[in-house]
């Protein structure tokens, strides 16, 4: 399967801990996106990369959130000092070019105890 | 602020009927329009995209775009119980990320 891959699928952690998620995009896609989705809402944009460059970050992305895509391939999203409000599904998507369809991974569901 | 509006539903249709899902958007400069299907607890799955005014058909699905009225719709013909899901409309406007609506929940009754 050459789709978008996300790990882990589920993460349960205590408030205040740090967590890191990984996303492997479709191999030829140079654009990679992170979204967050809570129940009853559509995905909300967090940040995106073109190759290794992080081109935009949402105002939703506080300084506790950081994302990297060091070699323009996989990406990581880290949340430091997690809070209850961080509980959500974190989705990664990739696309070949700007404006073209984005394909999503299965997501990482984060639960903060 | 760019907005995408969808009726949250639920929209209930009998099996075999046509389901019609609608979406309006605020940015007149929007260029690309996408429909995603999302089953409960799963991630969004792309089912249709459209760039130009008019209709685009793919199997049982037809996307319709009217840029003058700033709406995009999705028709599902011969609806099946397996089509029961939340349908997300997403809009791309130039150098900005995709903006998603909150989704319409569709229920196809056997």
PDB file of N, CA and C in Angstrom, chain B residues 36-83:
ATOM      1  N   UNK B  36     -15.105  14.843   0.388  1.00  0.00           N
ATOM      2  CA  UNK B  36     -14.542  13.717   1.108  1.00  0.00           C
ATOM      3  C   UNK B  36     -15.658  12.993   1.842  1.00  0.00           C
ATOM      4  N   UNK B  37     -15.524  11.690   1.933  1.00  0.00           N
ATOM      5  CA  UNK B  37     -16.423  10.867   2.727  1.00  0.00           C
ATOM      6  C   UNK B  37     -15.674  10.434   3.976  1.00  0.00           C
ATOM      7  N   UNK B  38     -16.345  10.500   5.117  1.00  0.00           N
ATOM      8  CA  UNK B  38     -15.705  10.106   6.367  1.00  0.00           C
ATOM      9  C   UNK B  38     -16.645   9.218   7.166  1.00  0.00           C
ATOM     10  N   UNK B  39     -16.249   7.974   7.330  1.00  0.00           N
ATOM     11  CA  UNK B  39     -16.996   7.064   8.188  1.00  0.00           C
ATOM     12  C   UNK B  39     -16.615   7.350   9.636  1.00  0.00           C
ATOM     13  N   UNK B  40     -17.506   7.019  10.545  1.00  0.00           N
ATOM     14  CA  UNK B  40     -17.295   7.291  11.955  1.00  0.00           C
ATOM     15  C   UNK B  40     -15.992   6.658  12.448  1.00  0.00           C
ATOM     16  N   UNK B  41     -15.142   7.471  13.036  1.00  0.00           N
ATOM     17  CA  UNK B  41     -13.882   6.986  13.586  1.00  0.00           C
ATOM     18  C   UNK B  41     -12.772   6.795  12.568  1.00  0.00           C
ATOM     19  N   UNK B  42     -13.071   7.104  11.309  1.00  0.00           N
ATOM     20  CA  UNK B  42     -12.070   6.934  10.250  1.00  0.00           C
ATOM     21  C   UNK B  42     -11.627   8.300   9.728  1.00  0.00           C
ATOM     22  N   UNK B  43     -10.636   8.295   8.846  1.00  0.00           N
ATOM     23  CA  UNK B  43     -10.133   9.534   8.267  1.00  0.00           C
ATOM     24  C   UNK B  43     -10.894   9.857   6.981  1.00  0.00           C
ATOM     25  N   UNK B  44     -10.827  11.102   6.520  1.00  0.00           N
ATOM     26  CA  UNK B  44     -11.527  11.479   5.281  1.00  0.00           C
ATOM     27  C   UNK B  44     -10.958  10.751   4.062  1.00  0.00           C
ATOM     28  N   UNK B  45     -11.849  10.372   3.170  1.00  0.00           N
ATOM     29  CA  UNK B  45     -11.490   9.684   1.926  1.00  0.00           C
ATOM     30  C   UNK B  45     -11.972  10.526   0.764  1.00  0.00           C
ATOM     31  N   UNK B  46     -11.076  10.883  -0.138  1.00  0.00           N
ATOM     32  CA  UNK B  46     -11.444  11.704  -1.292  1.00  0.00           C
ATOM     33  C   UNK B  46     -12.362  10.924  -2.218  1.00  0.00           C
ATOM     34  N   UNK B  47     -13.497  11.533  -2.585  1.00  0.00           N
ATOM     35  CA  UNK B  47     -14.375  10.861  -3.533  1.00  0.00           C
ATOM     36  C   UNK B  47     -14.578  11.656  -4.816  1.00  0.00           C
ATOM     37  N   UNK B  48     -14.486  12.973  -4.766  1.00  0.00           N
ATOM     38  CA  UNK B  48     -14.671  13.765  -5.977  1.00  0.00           C
ATOM     39  C   UNK B  48     -13.904  15.074  -5.854  1.00  0.00           C
ATOM     40  N   UNK B  49     -13.461  15.609  -6.984  1.00  0.00           N
ATOM     41  CA  UNK B  49     -12.952  16.975  -7.009  1.00  0.00           C
ATOM     42  C   UNK B  49     -13.404  17.623  -8.306  1.00  0.00           C
ATOM     43  N   UNK B  50     -13.541  18.928  -8.281  1.00  0.00           N
ATOM     44  CA  UNK B  50     -14.012  19.665  -9.444  1.00  0.00           C
ATOM     45  C   UNK B  50     -13.359  21.023  -9.466  1.00  0.00           C
ATOM     46  N   UNK B  51     -12.970  21.486 -10.645  1.00  0.00           N
ATOM     47  CA  UNK B  51     -12.280  22.761 -10.766  1.00  0.00           C
ATOM     48  C   UNK B  51     -13.071  23.789 -11.590  1.00  0.00           C
ATOM     49  N   UNK B  52     -13.938  23.275 -12.504  1.00  0.00           N
ATOM     50  CA  UNK B  52     -14.626  24.170 -13.440  1.00  0.00           C
ATOM     51  C   UNK B  52     -16.128  24.138 -13.211  1.00  0.00           C
ATOM     52  N   UNK B  53     -16.781  25.198 -13.596  1.00  0.00           N
ATOM     53  CA  UNK B  53     -18.238  25.254 -13.516  1.00  0.00           C
ATOM     54  C   UNK B  53     -18.868  24.097 -14.289  1.00  0.00           C
ATOM     55  N   UNK B  54     -19.968  23.596 -13.759  1.00  0.00           N
ATOM     56  CA  UNK B  54     -20.681  22.532 -14.444  1.00  0.00           C
ATOM     57  C   UNK B  54     -20.709  21.260 -13.620  1.00  0.00           C
ATOM     58  N   UNK B  55     -20.904  20.162 -14.310  1.00  0.00           N
ATOM     59  CA  UNK B  55     -21.032  18.862 -13.657  1.00  0.00           C
ATOM     60  C   UNK B  55     -19.828  17.988 -13.962  1.00  0.00           C
ATOM     61  N   UNK B  56     -19.501  17.151 -13.004  1.00  0.00           N
ATOM     62  CA  UNK B  56     -18.467  16.136 -13.208  1.00  0.00           C
ATOM     63  C   UNK B  56     -18.991  14.837 -12.614  1.00  0.00           C
ATOM     64  N   UNK B  57     -19.003  13.792 -13.420  1.00  0.00           N
ATOM     65  CA  UNK B  57     -19.599  12.526 -12.992  1.00  0.00           C
ATOM     66  C   UNK B  57     -18.523  11.462 -12.832  1.00  0.00           C
ATOM     67  N   UNK B  58     -18.695  10.649 -11.803  1.00  0.00           N
ATOM     68  CA  UNK B  58     -17.805   9.510 -11.588  1.00  0.00           C
ATOM     69  C   UNK B  58     -18.635   8.409 -10.945  1.00  0.00           C
ATOM     70  N   UNK B  59     -19.049   7.456 -11.760  1.00  0.00           N
ATOM     71  CA  UNK B  59     -19.882   6.381 -11.244  1.00  0.00           C
ATOM     72  C   UNK B  59     -21.200   6.911 -10.736  1.00  0.00           C
ATOM     73  N   UNK B  60     -21.525   6.591  -9.492  1.00  0.00           N
ATOM     74  CA  UNK B  60     -22.807   7.052  -8.918  1.00  0.00           C
ATOM     75  C   UNK B  60     -22.727   8.489  -8.394  1.00  0.00           C
ATOM     76  N   UNK B  61     -21.552   9.083  -8.437  1.00  0.00           N
ATOM     77  CA  UNK B  61     -21.340  10.414  -7.876  1.00  0.00           C
ATOM     78  C   UNK B  61     -21.286  11.479  -8.971  1.00  0.00           C
ATOM     79  N   UNK B  62     -21.941  12.613  -8.716  1.00  0.00           N
ATOM     80  CA  UNK B  62     -21.841  13.775  -9.588  1.00  0.00           C
ATOM     81  C   UNK B  62     -21.561  14.993  -8.727  1.00  0.00           C
ATOM     82  N   UNK B  63     -20.497  15.705  -9.047  1.00  0.00           N
ATOM     83  CA  UNK B  63     -20.220  16.980  -8.394  1.00  0.00           C
ATOM     84  C   UNK B  63     -20.689  18.098  -9.312  1.00  0.00           C
ATOM     85  N   UNK B  64     -21.308  19.116  -8.731  1.00  0.00           N
ATOM     86  CA  UNK B  64     -21.796  20.258  -9.489  1.00  0.00           C
ATOM     87  C   UNK B  64     -21.216  21.526  -8.895  1.00  0.00           C
ATOM     88  N   UNK B  65     -20.680  22.389  -9.754  1.00  0.00           N
ATOM     89  CA  UNK B  65     -20.063  23.624  -9.289  1.00  0.00           C
ATOM     90  C   UNK B  65     -20.706  24.822  -9.979  1.00  0.00           C
ATOM     91  N   UNK B  66     -21.060  25.817  -9.195  1.00  0.00           N
ATOM     92  CA  UNK B  66     -21.587  27.073  -9.704  1.00  0.00           C
ATOM     93  C   UNK B  66     -20.824  28.196  -9.012  1.00  0.00           C
ATOM     94  N   UNK B  67     -19.803  28.704  -9.677  1.00  0.00           N
ATOM     95  CA  UNK B  67     -18.946  29.718  -9.059  1.00  0.00           C
ATOM     96  C   UNK B  67     -19.675  31.044  -8.884  1.00  0.00           C
ATOM     97  N   UNK B  68     -20.587  31.357  -9.766  1.00  0.00           N
ATOM     98  CA  UNK B  68     -21.320  32.621  -9.655  1.00  0.00           C
ATOM     99  C   UNK B  68     -22.157  32.651  -8.380  1.00  0.00           C
ATOM    100  N   UNK B  69     -22.723  31.517  -8.040  1.00  0.00           N
ATOM    101  CA  UNK B  69     -23.553  31.427  -6.834  1.00  0.00           C
ATOM    102  C   UNK B  69     -22.752  30.922  -5.639  1.00  0.00           C
ATOM    103  N   UNK B  70     -21.508  30.583  -5.851  1.00  0.00           N
ATOM    104  CA  UNK B  70     -20.601  30.125  -4.809  1.00  0.00           C
ATOM    105  C   UNK B  70     -21.147  28.912  -4.066  1.00  0.00           C
ATOM    106  N   UNK B  71     -21.561  27.928  -4.850  1.00  0.00           N
ATOM    107  CA  UNK B  71     -21.970  26.688  -4.212  1.00  0.00           C
ATOM    108  C   UNK B  71     -21.461  25.504  -5.021  1.00  0.00           C
ATOM    109  N   UNK B  72     -21.272  24.434  -4.297  1.00  0.00           N
ATOM    110  CA  UNK B  72     -20.866  23.169  -4.907  1.00  0.00           C
ATOM    111  C   UNK B  72     -21.726  22.083  -4.271  1.00  0.00           C
ATOM    112  N   UNK B  73     -22.147  21.135  -5.074  1.00  0.00           N
ATOM    113  CA  UNK B  73     -23.013  20.083  -4.543  1.00  0.00           C
ATOM    114  C   UNK B  73     -22.490  18.723  -4.967  1.00  0.00           C
ATOM    115  N   UNK B  74     -22.954  17.727  -4.249  1.00  0.00           N
ATOM    116  CA  UNK B  74     -22.626  16.332  -4.547  1.00  0.00           C
ATOM    117  C   UNK B  74     -23.925  15.547  -4.608  1.00  0.00           C
ATOM    118  N   UNK B  75     -24.130  14.870  -5.733  1.00  0.00           N
ATOM    119  CA  UNK B  75     -25.281  13.990  -5.874  1.00  0.00           C
ATOM    120  C   UNK B  75     -24.813  12.548  -5.823  1.00  0.00           C
ATOM    121  N   UNK B  76     -25.523  11.743  -5.064  1.00  0.00           N
ATOM    122  CA  UNK B  76     -25.230  10.321  -5.008  1.00  0.00           C
ATOM    123  C   UNK B  76     -26.461   9.581  -5.514  1.00  0.00           C
ATOM    124  N   UNK B  77     -26.326   8.948  -6.665  1.00  0.00           N
ATOM    125  CA  UNK B  77     -27.455   8.210  -7.241  1.00  0.00           C
ATOM    126  C   UNK B  77     -27.504   6.802  -6.675  1.00  0.00           C
ATOM    127  N   UNK B  78     -28.694   6.218  -6.686  1.00  0.00           N
ATOM    128  CA  UNK B  78     -28.876   4.841  -6.221  1.00  0.00           C
ATOM    129  C   UNK B  78     -28.182   4.656  -4.852  1.00  0.00           C
ATOM    130  N   UNK B  79     -28.549   5.497  -3.915  1.00  0.00           N
ATOM    131  CA  UNK B  79     -27.906   5.484  -2.601  1.00  0.00           C
ATOM    132  C   UNK B  79     -28.000   4.111  -1.948  1.00  0.00           C
ATOM    133  N   UNK B  80     -26.899   3.723  -1.314  1.00  0.00           N
ATOM    134  CA  UNK B  80     -26.797   2.437  -0.636  1.00  0.00           C
ATOM    135  C   UNK B  80     -26.550   2.672   0.854  1.00  0.00           C
ATOM    136  N   UNK B  81     -26.939   1.723   1.700  1.00  0.00           N
ATOM    137  CA  UNK B  81     -26.644   1.876   3.131  1.00  0.00           C
ATOM    138  C   UNK B  81     -25.159   2.123   3.399  1.00  0.00           C
ATOM    139  N   UNK B  82     -24.287   1.568   2.560  1.00  0.00           N
ATOM    140  CA  UNK B  82     -22.841   1.774   2.730  1.00  0.00           C
ATOM    141  C   UNK B  82     -22.414   3.217   2.439  1.00  0.00           C
ATOM    142  N   UNK B  83     -23.294   4.008   1.852  1.00  0.00           N
ATOM    143  CA  UNK B  83     -23.005   5.430   1.632  1.00  0.00           C
ATOM    144  C   UNK B  83     -23.237   6.261   2.894  1.00  0.00           C
TER     145      UNK B  83
END
